[in-house]
Amino acid sequence: MSAIVEENGDAVPEIKVLFCLYENFDTLDVTGPLETIGMAVHDSDSRKLRLLRNIKVLMLHHLERKAFKAIFAAPSEHTVSRQGASFRAHIDYKEAMKLLPDVDVLIVPGGDYETVIKNNAEPLNIIKAYAELQKKNPARERTLFSVCTGAFLLAQQGILAGQCATTHPDYYTKFEILCKSVTQRDMGERTDVMEERYVVNNPRFDLGDEDENPYIRTRKDRRPSNARKGSNSWKESNKRRESNARRMSLAWGGLRVITSGGITTGLDAALYLVSAMVSLESANEVARSMQYEWHKGVVVKGVDV
């Protein structure tokens, strides 16, 4: 009863999310996405979920079927955020490296990124290892997701070469300087820095008809998409030949790279992640329950449905 069963009888696997903590990270960069994915369930009937919650049905946790499992990795057992909150890690980075092949989403918060880069400290190594893993094995769909100035750590490791990205607006200039420096260092492609709430690279499908894209902006009389949606699409993408072939043709083996802007935009990007990996209905229900208005970002040359 712990996993939703699709029409074909197969259970949707739990989506494993690894949060990469370090000293003086920004608290909301972690707790925002954590709260968002923690509320996501494999059930698109939001009216039924609200009814169940209102009447406090026993065994509700079995009916809701949580979509994500969060794991905290840090250099030591206890890590203190920039705001003074102490977080207890489930595993250290040595253990996290062993777990990496089973991780579906890697989340990198912002914070004191300068010290991390100066000391060549974690999570720099695990970020690069995760990207290299996808490059070597594109048969699995993986997502690398940074919040706020966490994008600097992705840029430092060369992950954003040839990609579009964003970060906190106060750091656009510094971010562009770092991206340019890394391009020269690696003799790679430039990074297109965008002023958006979040930016998604290497989505699941080519863009096709732009009017069918439900993730960027609201349109009247949008035609329904014929593509497989949400959790079923994520599950199928790990075993379909055309999905594997598409990922192989993209940067970093089709690693989905999401960068979000300042702090609260991590909520927006996390809602996007829920919509892509679970369902749009689930994301909308999470936003409703959180009393949060989902502000859409940009999906580059594709769509996740």
PDB file of C-alpha atoms in Angstrom:
ATOM      1  CA  MET A   1       0.000   0.000   0.000  1.00  0.00           C
ATOM      2  CA  SER A   2       3.021   2.297   0.041  1.00  0.00           C
ATOM      3  CA  ALA A   3       3.177   3.030  -3.683  1.00  0.00           C
ATOM      4  CA  ILE A   4       0.577   4.038  -6.210  1.00  0.00           C
ATOM      5  CA  VAL A   5      -0.357   1.445  -8.832  1.00  0.00           C
ATOM      6  CA  GLU A   6      -0.830   2.621 -12.400  1.00  0.00           C
ATOM      7  CA  GLU A   7      -3.323   1.225 -14.881  1.00  0.00           C
ATOM      8  CA  ASN A   8      -0.870  -1.392 -16.095  1.00  0.00           C
ATOM      9  CA  GLY A   9      -0.459  -2.703 -12.538  1.00  0.00           C
ATOM     10  CA  ASP A  10       3.100  -1.478 -12.007  1.00  0.00           C
ATOM     11  CA  ALA A  11       3.924   0.516  -8.882  1.00  0.00           C
ATOM     12  CA  VAL A  12       5.508   3.944  -9.292  1.00  0.00           C
ATOM     13  CA  PRO A  13       8.879   3.927  -7.496  1.00  0.00           C
ATOM     14  CA  GLU A  14       9.568   6.334  -4.672  1.00  0.00           C
ATOM     15  CA  ILE A  15      11.424   9.425  -5.903  1.00  0.00           C
ATOM     16  CA  LYS A  16      14.638   9.731  -3.882  1.00  0.00           C
ATOM     17  CA  VAL A  17      15.835  13.289  -3.213  1.00  0.00           C
ATOM     18  CA  LEU A  18      19.260  14.072  -1.742  1.00  0.00           C
ATOM     19  CA  PHE A  19      19.696  17.490  -0.096  1.00  0.00           C
ATOM     20  CA  CYS A  20      23.336  18.628  -0.027  1.00  0.00           C
ATOM     21  CA  LEU A  21      23.959  20.621   3.163  1.00  0.00           C
ATOM     22  CA  TYR A  22      27.038  22.647   4.100  1.00  0.00           C
ATOM     23  CA  GLU A  23      27.895  25.211   6.779  1.00  0.00           C
ATOM     24  CA  ASN A  24      25.943  28.473   6.485  1.00  0.00           C
ATOM     25  CA  PHE A  25      23.473  27.359   3.824  1.00  0.00           C
ATOM     26  CA  ASP A  26      20.222  29.340   3.651  1.00  0.00           C
ATOM     27  CA  THR A  27      17.488  27.650   5.671  1.00  0.00           C
ATOM     28  CA  LEU A  28      14.545  28.324   3.348  1.00  0.00           C
ATOM     29  CA  ASP A  29      16.536  27.033   0.372  1.00  0.00           C
ATOM     30  CA  VAL A  30      16.186  23.626   2.024  1.00  0.00           C
ATOM     31  CA  THR A  31      12.943  23.820   3.998  1.00  0.00           C
ATOM     32  CA  GLY A  32      10.973  25.381   1.123  1.00  0.00           C
ATOM     33  CA  PRO A  33      11.569  22.568  -1.389  1.00  0.00           C
ATOM     34  CA  LEU A  34      11.424  20.017   1.462  1.00  0.00           C
ATOM     35  CA  GLU A  35       7.941  21.160   2.486  1.00  0.00           C
ATOM     36  CA  THR A  36       6.807  21.208  -1.136  1.00  0.00           C
ATOM     37  CA  ILE A  37       7.923  17.724  -2.123  1.00  0.00           C
ATOM     38  CA  GLY A  38       6.902  16.395   1.295  1.00  0.00           C
ATOM     39  CA  MET A  39       3.280  17.290   0.578  1.00  0.00           C
ATOM     40  CA  ALA A  40       3.221  15.799  -2.924  1.00  0.00           C
ATOM     41  CA  VAL A  41       1.223  12.605  -3.354  1.00  0.00           C
ATOM     42  CA  HIS A  42       0.579  10.180  -6.188  1.00  0.00           C
ATOM     43  CA  ASP A  43      -3.104  11.070  -6.434  1.00  0.00           C
ATOM     44  CA  SER A  44      -4.318  13.738  -8.825  1.00  0.00           C
ATOM     45  CA  ASP A  45      -7.862  13.950  -7.396  1.00  0.00           C
ATOM     46  CA  SER A  46      -7.348  16.977  -5.155  1.00  0.00           C
ATOM     47  CA  ARG A  47     -11.028  17.147  -4.210  1.00  0.00           C
ATOM     48  CA  LYS A  48     -10.888  13.618  -2.849  1.00  0.00           C
ATOM     49  CA  LEU A  49      -7.728  14.400  -0.901  1.00  0.00           C
ATOM     50  CA  ARG A  50      -9.301  17.473   0.678  1.00  0.00           C
ATOM     51  CA  LEU A  51     -12.387  15.468   1.616  1.00  0.00           C
ATOM     52  CA  LEU A  52     -10.246  12.782   3.220  1.00  0.00           C
ATOM     53  CA  ARG A  53      -8.275  15.375   5.180  1.00  0.00           C
ATOM     54  CA  ASN A  54     -11.414  17.163   6.328  1.00  0.00           C
ATOM     55  CA  ILE A  55     -13.044  14.050   7.758  1.00  0.00           C
ATOM     56  CA  LYS A  56      -9.717  12.806   9.149  1.00  0.00           C
ATOM     57  CA  VAL A  57      -9.970   9.313   7.718  1.00  0.00           C
ATOM     58  CA  LEU A  58      -7.960   6.690   9.569  1.00  0.00           C
ATOM     59  CA  MET A  59      -5.062   5.207   7.615  1.00  0.00           C
ATOM     60  CA  LEU A  60      -4.966   8.361   5.467  1.00  0.00           C
ATOM     61  CA  HIS A  61      -1.211   8.060   5.100  1.00  0.00           C
ATOM     62  CA  HIS A  62      -1.748   4.806   3.212  1.00  0.00           C
ATOM     63  CA  LEU A  63      -4.231   6.439   0.846  1.00  0.00           C
ATOM     64  CA  GLU A  64      -2.137   9.499   0.062  1.00  0.00           C
ATOM     65  CA  ARG A  65       0.984   7.619  -1.056  1.00  0.00           C
ATOM     66  CA  LYS A  66       3.811  10.105  -0.619  1.00  0.00           C
ATOM     67  CA  ALA A  67       5.734  10.678  -3.840  1.00  0.00           C
ATOM     68  CA  PHE A  68       9.175  11.704  -2.546  1.00  0.00           C
ATOM     69  CA  LYS A  69      11.670  10.526   0.058  1.00  0.00           C
ATOM     70  CA  ALA A  70      14.124  13.157   1.335  1.00  0.00           C
ATOM     71  CA  ILE A  71      17.658  12.392   2.529  1.00  0.00           C
ATOM     72  CA  PHE A  72      20.046  14.936   4.084  1.00  0.00           C
ATOM     73  CA  ALA A  73      23.781  14.676   3.389  1.00  0.00           C
ATOM     74  CA  ALA A  74      26.334  16.888   5.156  1.00  0.00           C
ATOM     75  CA  PRO A  75      30.046  16.930   6.061  1.00  0.00           C
ATOM     76  CA  SER A  76      29.196  16.083   9.686  1.00  0.00           C
ATOM     77  CA  GLU A  77      26.189  14.921  11.684  1.00  0.00           C
ATOM     78  CA  HIS A  78      25.078  18.444  12.602  1.00  0.00           C
ATOM     79  CA  THR A  79      25.209  21.380  10.188  1.00  0.00           C
ATOM     80  CA  VAL A  80      24.230  24.943  11.095  1.00  0.00           C
ATOM     81  CA  SER A  81      22.458  27.171   8.591  1.00  0.00           C
ATOM     82  CA  ARG A  82      23.175  30.858   8.027  1.00  0.00           C
ATOM     83  CA  GLN A  83      20.137  31.637  10.179  1.00  0.00           C
ATOM     84  CA  GLY A  84      21.429  29.531  13.090  1.00  0.00           C
ATOM     85  CA  ALA A  85      19.226  26.457  12.681  1.00  0.00           C
ATOM     86  CA  SER A  86      20.939  23.120  13.327  1.00  0.00           C
ATOM     87  CA  PHE A  87      20.156  20.308  10.886  1.00  0.00           C
ATOM     88  CA  ARG A  88      20.934  16.662  11.532  1.00  0.00           C
ATOM     89  CA  ALA A  89      22.134  14.752   8.480  1.00  0.00           C
ATOM     90  CA  HIS A  90      21.044  11.221   7.646  1.00  0.00           C
ATOM     91  CA  ILE A  91      24.393  10.439   6.004  1.00  0.00           C
ATOM     92  CA  ASP A  92      27.792  12.040   5.383  1.00  0.00           C
ATOM     93  CA  TYR A  93      29.156  12.705   1.895  1.00  0.00           C
ATOM     94  CA  LYS A  94      31.167   9.492   1.801  1.00  0.00           C
ATOM     95  CA  GLU A  95      27.972   7.513   2.304  1.00  0.00           C
ATOM     96  CA  ALA A  96      26.134   9.809  -0.102  1.00  0.00           C
ATOM     97  CA  MET A  97      28.594   8.933  -2.865  1.00  0.00           C
ATOM     98  CA  LYS A  98      27.687   5.258  -2.465  1.00  0.00           C
ATOM     99  CA  LEU A  99      23.988   6.111  -2.570  1.00  0.00           C
ATOM    100  CA  LEU A 100      24.309   8.358  -5.632  1.00  0.00           C
ATOM    101  CA  PRO A 101      23.283   5.777  -8.294  1.00  0.00           C
ATOM    102  CA  ASP A 102      19.884   5.483  -6.604  1.00  0.00           C
ATOM    103  CA  VAL A 103      19.273   9.235  -6.272  1.00  0.00           C
ATOM    104  CA  ASP A 104      16.671  10.739  -8.612  1.00  0.00           C
ATOM    105  CA  VAL A 105      17.038  14.392  -7.560  1.00  0.00           C
ATOM    106  CA  LEU A 106      20.036  16.238  -6.078  1.00  0.00           C
ATOM    107  CA  ILE A 107      19.193  19.581  -4.425  1.00  0.00           C
ATOM    108  CA  VAL A 108      21.873  22.204  -3.749  1.00  0.00           C
ATOM    109  CA  PRO A 109      20.869  25.182  -1.548  1.00  0.00           C
ATOM    110  CA  GLY A 110      22.433  28.617  -1.626  1.00  0.00           C
ATOM    111  CA  GLY A 111      24.383  30.197   1.199  1.00  0.00           C
ATOM    112  CA  ASP A 112      28.093  30.663   1.844  1.00  0.00           C
ATOM    113  CA  TYR A 113      29.066  29.361  -1.581  1.00  0.00           C
ATOM    114  CA  GLU A 114      32.285  31.398  -1.619  1.00  0.00           C
ATOM    115  CA  THR A 115      33.811  29.420   1.269  1.00  0.00           C
ATOM    116  CA  VAL A 116      32.783  26.147  -0.363  1.00  0.00           C
ATOM    117  CA  ILE A 117      34.496  27.139  -3.618  1.00  0.00           C
ATOM    118  CA  LYS A 118      37.565  28.556  -1.846  1.00  0.00           C
ATOM    119  CA  ASN A 119      38.077  25.327   0.115  1.00  0.00           C
ATOM    120  CA  ASN A 120      37.031  23.040  -2.747  1.00  0.00           C
ATOM    121  CA  ALA A 121      34.647  21.476  -0.236  1.00  0.00           C
ATOM    122  CA  GLU A 122      31.468  19.447  -0.518  1.00  0.00           C
ATOM    123  CA  PRO A 123      29.047  19.501  -2.130  1.00  0.00           C
ATOM    124  CA  LEU A 124      31.315  20.339  -5.100  1.00  0.00           C
ATOM    125  CA  ASN A 125      32.555  16.779  -5.584  1.00  0.00           C
ATOM    126  CA  ILE A 126      29.142  15.169  -5.294  1.00  0.00           C
ATOM    127  CA  ILE A 127      27.652  17.658  -7.770  1.00  0.00           C
ATOM    128  CA  LYS A 128      30.252  16.730 -10.388  1.00  0.00           C
ATOM    129  CA  ALA A 129      29.968  13.020  -9.587  1.00  0.00           C
ATOM    130  CA  TYR A 130      26.195  13.144 -10.051  1.00  0.00           C
ATOM    131  CA  ALA A 131      26.518  14.834 -13.438  1.00  0.00           C
ATOM    132  CA  GLU A 132      29.222  12.382 -14.543  1.00  0.00           C
ATOM    133  CA  LEU A 133      27.008   9.491 -13.436  1.00  0.00           C
ATOM    134  CA  GLN A 134      24.218  10.688 -15.701  1.00  0.00           C
ATOM    135  CA  LYS A 135      26.649  11.190 -18.571  1.00  0.00           C
ATOM    136  CA  LYS A 136      27.892   7.605 -18.220  1.00  0.00           C
ATOM    137  CA  ASN A 137      24.422   6.154 -17.676  1.00  0.00           C
ATOM    138  CA  PRO A 138      21.714   8.185 -19.454  1.00  0.00           C
ATOM    139  CA  ALA A 139      19.278   5.273 -19.148  1.00  0.00           C
ATOM    140  CA  ARG A 140      17.954   6.828 -15.930  1.00  0.00           C
ATOM    141  CA  GLU A 141      16.213  10.184 -15.586  1.00  0.00           C
ATOM    142  CA  ARG A 142      18.000  12.373 -13.029  1.00  0.00           C
ATOM    143  CA  THR A 143      17.579  15.988 -11.908  1.00  0.00           C
ATOM    144  CA  LEU A 144      20.126  18.454 -10.498  1.00  0.00           C
ATOM    145  CA  PHE A 145      18.342  21.351  -8.779  1.00  0.00           C
ATOM    146  CA  SER A 146      19.984  24.429  -7.241  1.00  0.00           C
ATOM    147  CA  VAL A 147      18.294  27.135  -5.195  1.00  0.00           C
ATOM    148  CA  CYS A 148      19.441  30.768  -5.101  1.00  0.00           C
ATOM    149  CA  THR A 149      23.267  31.055  -4.988  1.00  0.00           C
ATOM    150  CA  GLY A 150      23.579  27.274  -5.065  1.00  0.00           C
ATOM    151  CA  ALA A 151      23.864  27.855  -8.824  1.00  0.00           C
ATOM    152  CA  PHE A 152      27.415  29.142  -8.230  1.00  0.00           C
ATOM    153  CA  LEU A 153      28.440  25.633  -7.148  1.00  0.00           C
ATOM    154  CA  LEU A 154      26.972  24.123 -10.315  1.00  0.00           C
ATOM    155  CA  ALA A 155      28.752  26.750 -12.401  1.00  0.00           C
ATOM    156  CA  GLN A 156      32.079  26.148 -10.646  1.00  0.00           C
ATOM    157  CA  GLN A 157      31.891  22.469 -11.593  1.00  0.00           C
ATOM    158  CA  GLY A 158      31.215  23.244 -15.253  1.00  0.00           C
ATOM    159  CA  ILE A 159      27.678  21.852 -15.171  1.00  0.00           C
ATOM    160  CA  LEU A 160      26.143  25.019 -16.619  1.00  0.00           C
ATOM    161  CA  ALA A 161      28.334  25.200 -19.739  1.00  0.00           C
ATOM    162  CA  GLY A 162      26.050  25.517 -22.739  1.00  0.00           C
ATOM    163  CA  GLN A 163      23.029  25.772 -20.459  1.00  0.00           C
ATOM    164  CA  CYS A 164      20.649  28.526 -19.397  1.00  0.00           C
ATOM    165  CA  ALA A 165      20.611  29.393 -15.704  1.00  0.00           C
ATOM    166  CA  THR A 166      19.576  31.886 -13.063  1.00  0.00           C
ATOM    167  CA  THR A 167      20.396  32.819  -9.466  1.00  0.00           C
ATOM    168  CA  HIS A 168      19.501  35.485  -6.890  1.00  0.00           C
ATOM    169  CA  PRO A 169      19.058  38.860  -8.696  1.00  0.00           C
ATOM    170  CA  ASP A 170      21.594  40.549  -6.402  1.00  0.00           C
ATOM    171  CA  TYR A 171      24.248  38.140  -7.692  1.00  0.00           C
ATOM    172  CA  TYR A 172      23.629  38.234 -11.456  1.00  0.00           C
ATOM    173  CA  THR A 173      26.851  40.110 -12.204  1.00  0.00           C
ATOM    174  CA  LYS A 174      29.022  37.873  -9.997  1.00  0.00           C
ATOM    175  CA  PHE A 175      27.330  34.837 -11.508  1.00  0.00           C
ATOM    176  CA  GLU A 176      28.021  35.978 -15.061  1.00  0.00           C
ATOM    177  CA  ILE A 177      31.671  36.641 -14.170  1.00  0.00           C
ATOM    178  CA  LEU A 178      32.069  33.143 -12.692  1.00  0.00           C
ATOM    179  CA  CYS A 179      30.346  31.483 -15.648  1.00  0.00           C
ATOM    180  CA  LYS A 180      32.600  33.356 -18.080  1.00  0.00           C
ATOM    181  CA  SER A 181      35.684  32.389 -16.071  1.00  0.00           C
ATOM    182  CA  VAL A 182      34.684  28.713 -16.073  1.00  0.00           C
ATOM    183  CA  THR A 183      34.020  28.852 -19.824  1.00  0.00           C
ATOM    184  CA  GLN A 184      37.569  30.111 -20.373  1.00  0.00           C
ATOM    185  CA  ARG A 185      39.021  27.610 -17.892  1.00  0.00           C
ATOM    186  CA  ASP A 186      37.354  24.616 -19.501  1.00  0.00           C
ATOM    187  CA  MET A 187      37.322  26.025 -23.044  1.00  0.00           C
ATOM    188  CA  GLY A 188      33.637  25.191 -23.024  1.00  0.00           C
ATOM    189  CA  GLU A 189      30.374  26.738 -24.114  1.00  0.00           C
ATOM    190  CA  ARG A 190      29.037  29.899 -22.514  1.00  0.00           C
ATOM    191  CA  THR A 191      26.207  29.995 -19.976  1.00  0.00           C
ATOM    192  CA  ASP A 192      23.144  32.074 -20.772  1.00  0.00           C
ATOM    193  CA  VAL A 193      22.215  33.839 -17.505  1.00  0.00           C
ATOM    194  CA  MET A 194      18.490  34.569 -17.462  1.00  0.00           C
ATOM    195  CA  GLU A 195      16.475  36.843 -15.173  1.00  0.00           C
ATOM    196  CA  GLU A 196      13.772  34.299 -14.331  1.00  0.00           C
ATOM    197  CA  ARG A 197      12.299  32.710 -11.202  1.00  0.00           C
ATOM    198  CA  TYR A 198      13.591  29.330 -12.355  1.00  0.00           C
ATOM    199  CA  VAL A 199      15.126  27.869 -15.492  1.00  0.00           C
ATOM    200  CA  VAL A 200      14.858  24.233 -16.622  1.00  0.00           C
ATOM    201  CA  ASN A 201      17.325  22.598 -19.041  1.00  0.00           C
ATOM    202  CA  ASN A 202      17.058  19.167 -20.663  1.00  0.00           C
ATOM    203  CA  PRO A 203      13.338  18.580 -20.109  1.00  0.00           C
ATOM    204  CA  ARG A 204      11.742  15.299 -21.006  1.00  0.00           C
ATOM    205  CA  PHE A 205      10.355  16.090 -24.458  1.00  0.00           C
ATOM    206  CA  ASP A 206      11.024  18.513 -27.304  1.00  0.00           C
ATOM    207  CA  LEU A 207       8.855  21.605 -27.122  1.00  0.00           C
ATOM    208  CA  GLY A 208       6.601  20.736 -30.052  1.00  0.00           C
ATOM    209  CA  ASP A 209       3.473  22.876 -30.070  1.00  0.00           C
ATOM    210  CA  GLU A 210       4.141  25.688 -27.593  1.00  0.00           C
ATOM    211  CA  ASP A 211       0.418  26.062 -26.893  1.00  0.00           C
ATOM    212  CA  GLU A 212       0.483  22.686 -25.132  1.00  0.00           C
ATOM    213  CA  ASN A 213       3.122  23.714 -22.580  1.00  0.00           C
ATOM    214  CA  PRO A 214       1.318  23.924 -19.190  1.00  0.00           C
ATOM    215  CA  TYR A 215       4.353  25.045 -17.204  1.00  0.00           C
ATOM    216  CA  ILE A 216       5.358  28.484 -18.436  1.00  0.00           C
ATOM    217  CA  ARG A 217       2.294  30.736 -18.515  1.00  0.00           C
ATOM    218  CA  THR A 218      -1.485  30.619 -18.517  1.00  0.00           C
ATOM    219  CA  ARG A 219      -3.221  30.409 -21.894  1.00  0.00           C
ATOM    220  CA  LYS A 220      -6.918  30.337 -22.691  1.00  0.00           C
ATOM    221  CA  ASP A 221      -8.394  27.365 -24.533  1.00  0.00           C
ATOM    222  CA  ARG A 222      -5.194  25.311 -24.300  1.00  0.00           C
ATOM    223  CA  ARG A 223      -5.554  21.995 -26.093  1.00  0.00           C
ATOM    224  CA  PRO A 224      -4.862  18.924 -23.958  1.00  0.00           C
ATOM    225  CA  SER A 225      -1.507  17.247 -24.542  1.00  0.00           C
ATOM    226  CA  ASN A 226      -1.362  13.669 -25.797  1.00  0.00           C
ATOM    227  CA  ALA A 227       1.928  13.053 -23.977  1.00  0.00           C
ATOM    228  CA  ARG A 228       2.187  10.800 -20.931  1.00  0.00           C
ATOM    229  CA  LYS A 229       1.992  12.910 -17.799  1.00  0.00           C
ATOM    230  CA  GLY A 230       3.652  13.104 -14.412  1.00  0.00           C
ATOM    231  CA  SER A 231       4.691  10.025 -12.489  1.00  0.00           C
ATOM    232  CA  ASN A 232       3.757   7.625 -15.290  1.00  0.00           C
ATOM    233  CA  SER A 233       5.890   9.592 -17.740  1.00  0.00           C
ATOM    234  CA  TRP A 234       8.816   9.648 -15.290  1.00  0.00           C
ATOM    235  CA  LYS A 235       8.553   5.890 -14.765  1.00  0.00           C
ATOM    236  CA  GLU A 236       8.275   5.189 -18.488  1.00  0.00           C
ATOM    237  CA  SER A 237      11.176   7.523 -19.327  1.00  0.00           C
ATOM    238  CA  ASN A 238      13.572   5.193 -17.512  1.00  0.00           C
ATOM    239  CA  LYS A 239      12.839   2.282 -19.824  1.00  0.00           C
ATOM    240  CA  ARG A 240      11.765   3.669 -23.206  1.00  0.00           C
ATOM    241  CA  ARG A 241      14.375   3.532 -25.982  1.00  0.00           C
ATOM    242  CA  GLU A 242      13.401   6.930 -27.396  1.00  0.00           C
ATOM    243  CA  SER A 243      13.810   8.525 -23.956  1.00  0.00           C
ATOM    244  CA  ASN A 244      17.279   7.035 -23.585  1.00  0.00           C
ATOM    245  CA  ALA A 245      18.261   8.116 -27.105  1.00  0.00           C
ATOM    246  CA  ARG A 246      17.068  11.669 -26.465  1.00  0.00           C
ATOM    247  CA  ARG A 247      19.021  11.938 -23.204  1.00  0.00           C
ATOM    248  CA  MET A 248      22.187  10.620 -24.844  1.00  0.00           C
ATOM    249  CA  SER A 249      22.026  13.464 -27.369  1.00  0.00           C
ATOM    250  CA  LEU A 250      21.824  16.172 -24.685  1.00  0.00           C
ATOM    251  CA  ALA A 251      24.410  17.773 -22.412  1.00  0.00           C
ATOM    252  CA  TRP A 252      25.431  15.625 -19.425  1.00  0.00           C
ATOM    253  CA  GLY A 253      23.467  12.667 -20.734  1.00  0.00           C
ATOM    254  CA  GLY A 254      20.187  14.535 -20.500  1.00  0.00           C
ATOM    255  CA  LEU A 255      20.594  15.490 -16.847  1.00  0.00           C
ATOM    256  CA  ARG A 256      17.675  17.795 -16.082  1.00  0.00           C
ATOM    257  CA  VAL A 257      19.245  20.951 -14.642  1.00  0.00           C
ATOM    258  CA  ILE A 258      17.034  23.358 -12.698  1.00  0.00           C
ATOM    259  CA  THR A 259      18.346  26.613 -11.249  1.00  0.00           C
ATOM    260  CA  SER A 260      16.075  28.922  -9.270  1.00  0.00           C
ATOM    261  CA  GLY A 261      16.419  32.566  -8.304  1.00  0.00           C
ATOM    262  CA  GLY A 262      16.291  34.114  -4.858  1.00  0.00           C
ATOM    263  CA  ILE A 263      15.199  32.022  -1.870  1.00  0.00           C
ATOM    264  CA  THR A 264      11.381  31.731  -2.249  1.00  0.00           C
ATOM    265  CA  THR A 265      11.728  30.856  -5.927  1.00  0.00           C
ATOM    266  CA  GLY A 266      12.864  27.461  -4.664  1.00  0.00           C
ATOM    267  CA  LEU A 267       9.184  26.883  -3.856  1.00  0.00           C
ATOM    268  CA  ASP A 268       8.238  27.653  -7.457  1.00  0.00           C
ATOM    269  CA  ALA A 269      10.915  25.367  -8.878  1.00  0.00           C
ATOM    270  CA  ALA A 270       9.964  22.605  -6.428  1.00  0.00           C
ATOM    271  CA  LEU A 271       6.344  22.863  -7.564  1.00  0.00           C
ATOM    272  CA  TYR A 272       7.578  22.526 -11.135  1.00  0.00           C
ATOM    273  CA  LEU A 273       9.480  19.396 -10.092  1.00  0.00           C
ATOM    274  CA  VAL A 274       6.314  17.947  -8.544  1.00  0.00           C
ATOM    275  CA  SER A 275       4.354  18.707 -11.712  1.00  0.00           C
ATOM    276  CA  ALA A 276       6.980  17.022 -13.890  1.00  0.00           C
ATOM    277  CA  MET A 277       7.601  13.934 -11.769  1.00  0.00           C
ATOM    278  CA  VAL A 278       4.202  13.375 -10.146  1.00  0.00           C
ATOM    279  CA  SER A 279       1.452  15.401 -11.830  1.00  0.00           C
ATOM    280  CA  LEU A 280       0.328  18.946 -12.496  1.00  0.00           C
ATOM    281  CA  GLU A 281      -2.734  18.256 -10.359  1.00  0.00           C
ATOM    282  CA  SER A 282      -0.554  17.229  -7.431  1.00  0.00           C
ATOM    283  CA  ALA A 283       1.544  20.397  -7.760  1.00  0.00           C
ATOM    284  CA  ASN A 284      -1.560  22.577  -7.819  1.00  0.00           C
ATOM    285  CA  GLU A 285      -2.918  20.822  -4.734  1.00  0.00           C
ATOM    286  CA  VAL A 286       0.369  21.352  -2.880  1.00  0.00           C
ATOM    287  CA  ALA A 287       0.319  25.060  -3.764  1.00  0.00           C
ATOM    288  CA  ARG A 288      -3.307  25.338  -2.614  1.00  0.00           C
ATOM    289  CA  SER A 289      -2.589  23.588   0.668  1.00  0.00           C
ATOM    290  CA  MET A 290       0.447  25.812   1.292  1.00  0.00           C
ATOM    291  CA  GLN A 291      -1.589  28.927   0.402  1.00  0.00           C
ATOM    292  CA  TYR A 292       1.132  29.808  -2.065  1.00  0.00           C
ATOM    293  CA  GLU A 293       0.750  31.251  -5.559  1.00  0.00           C
ATOM    294  CA  TRP A 294       2.934  29.306  -7.969  1.00  0.00           C
ATOM    295  CA  HIS A 295       4.951  31.718 -10.129  1.00  0.00           C
ATOM    296  CA  LYS A 296       6.063  29.969 -13.309  1.00  0.00           C
ATOM    297  CA  GLY A 297       9.581  30.055 -14.708  1.00  0.00           C
ATOM    298  CA  VAL A 298      11.129  29.067 -18.034  1.00  0.00           C
ATOM    299  CA  VAL A 299      11.552  25.653 -19.639  1.00  0.00           C
ATOM    300  CA  VAL A 300      14.275  25.750 -22.298  1.00  0.00           C
ATOM    301  CA  LYS A 301      13.439  24.100 -25.635  1.00  0.00           C
ATOM    302  CA  GLY A 302      11.172  21.450 -24.224  1.00  0.00           C
ATOM    303  CA  VAL A 303       8.479  20.360 -21.824  1.00  0.00           C
ATOM    304  CA  ASP A 304       8.196  17.889 -18.934  1.00  0.00           C
ATOM    305  CA  VAL A 305       4.855  16.086 -19.171  1.00  0.00           C
TER     306      VAL A 305
END
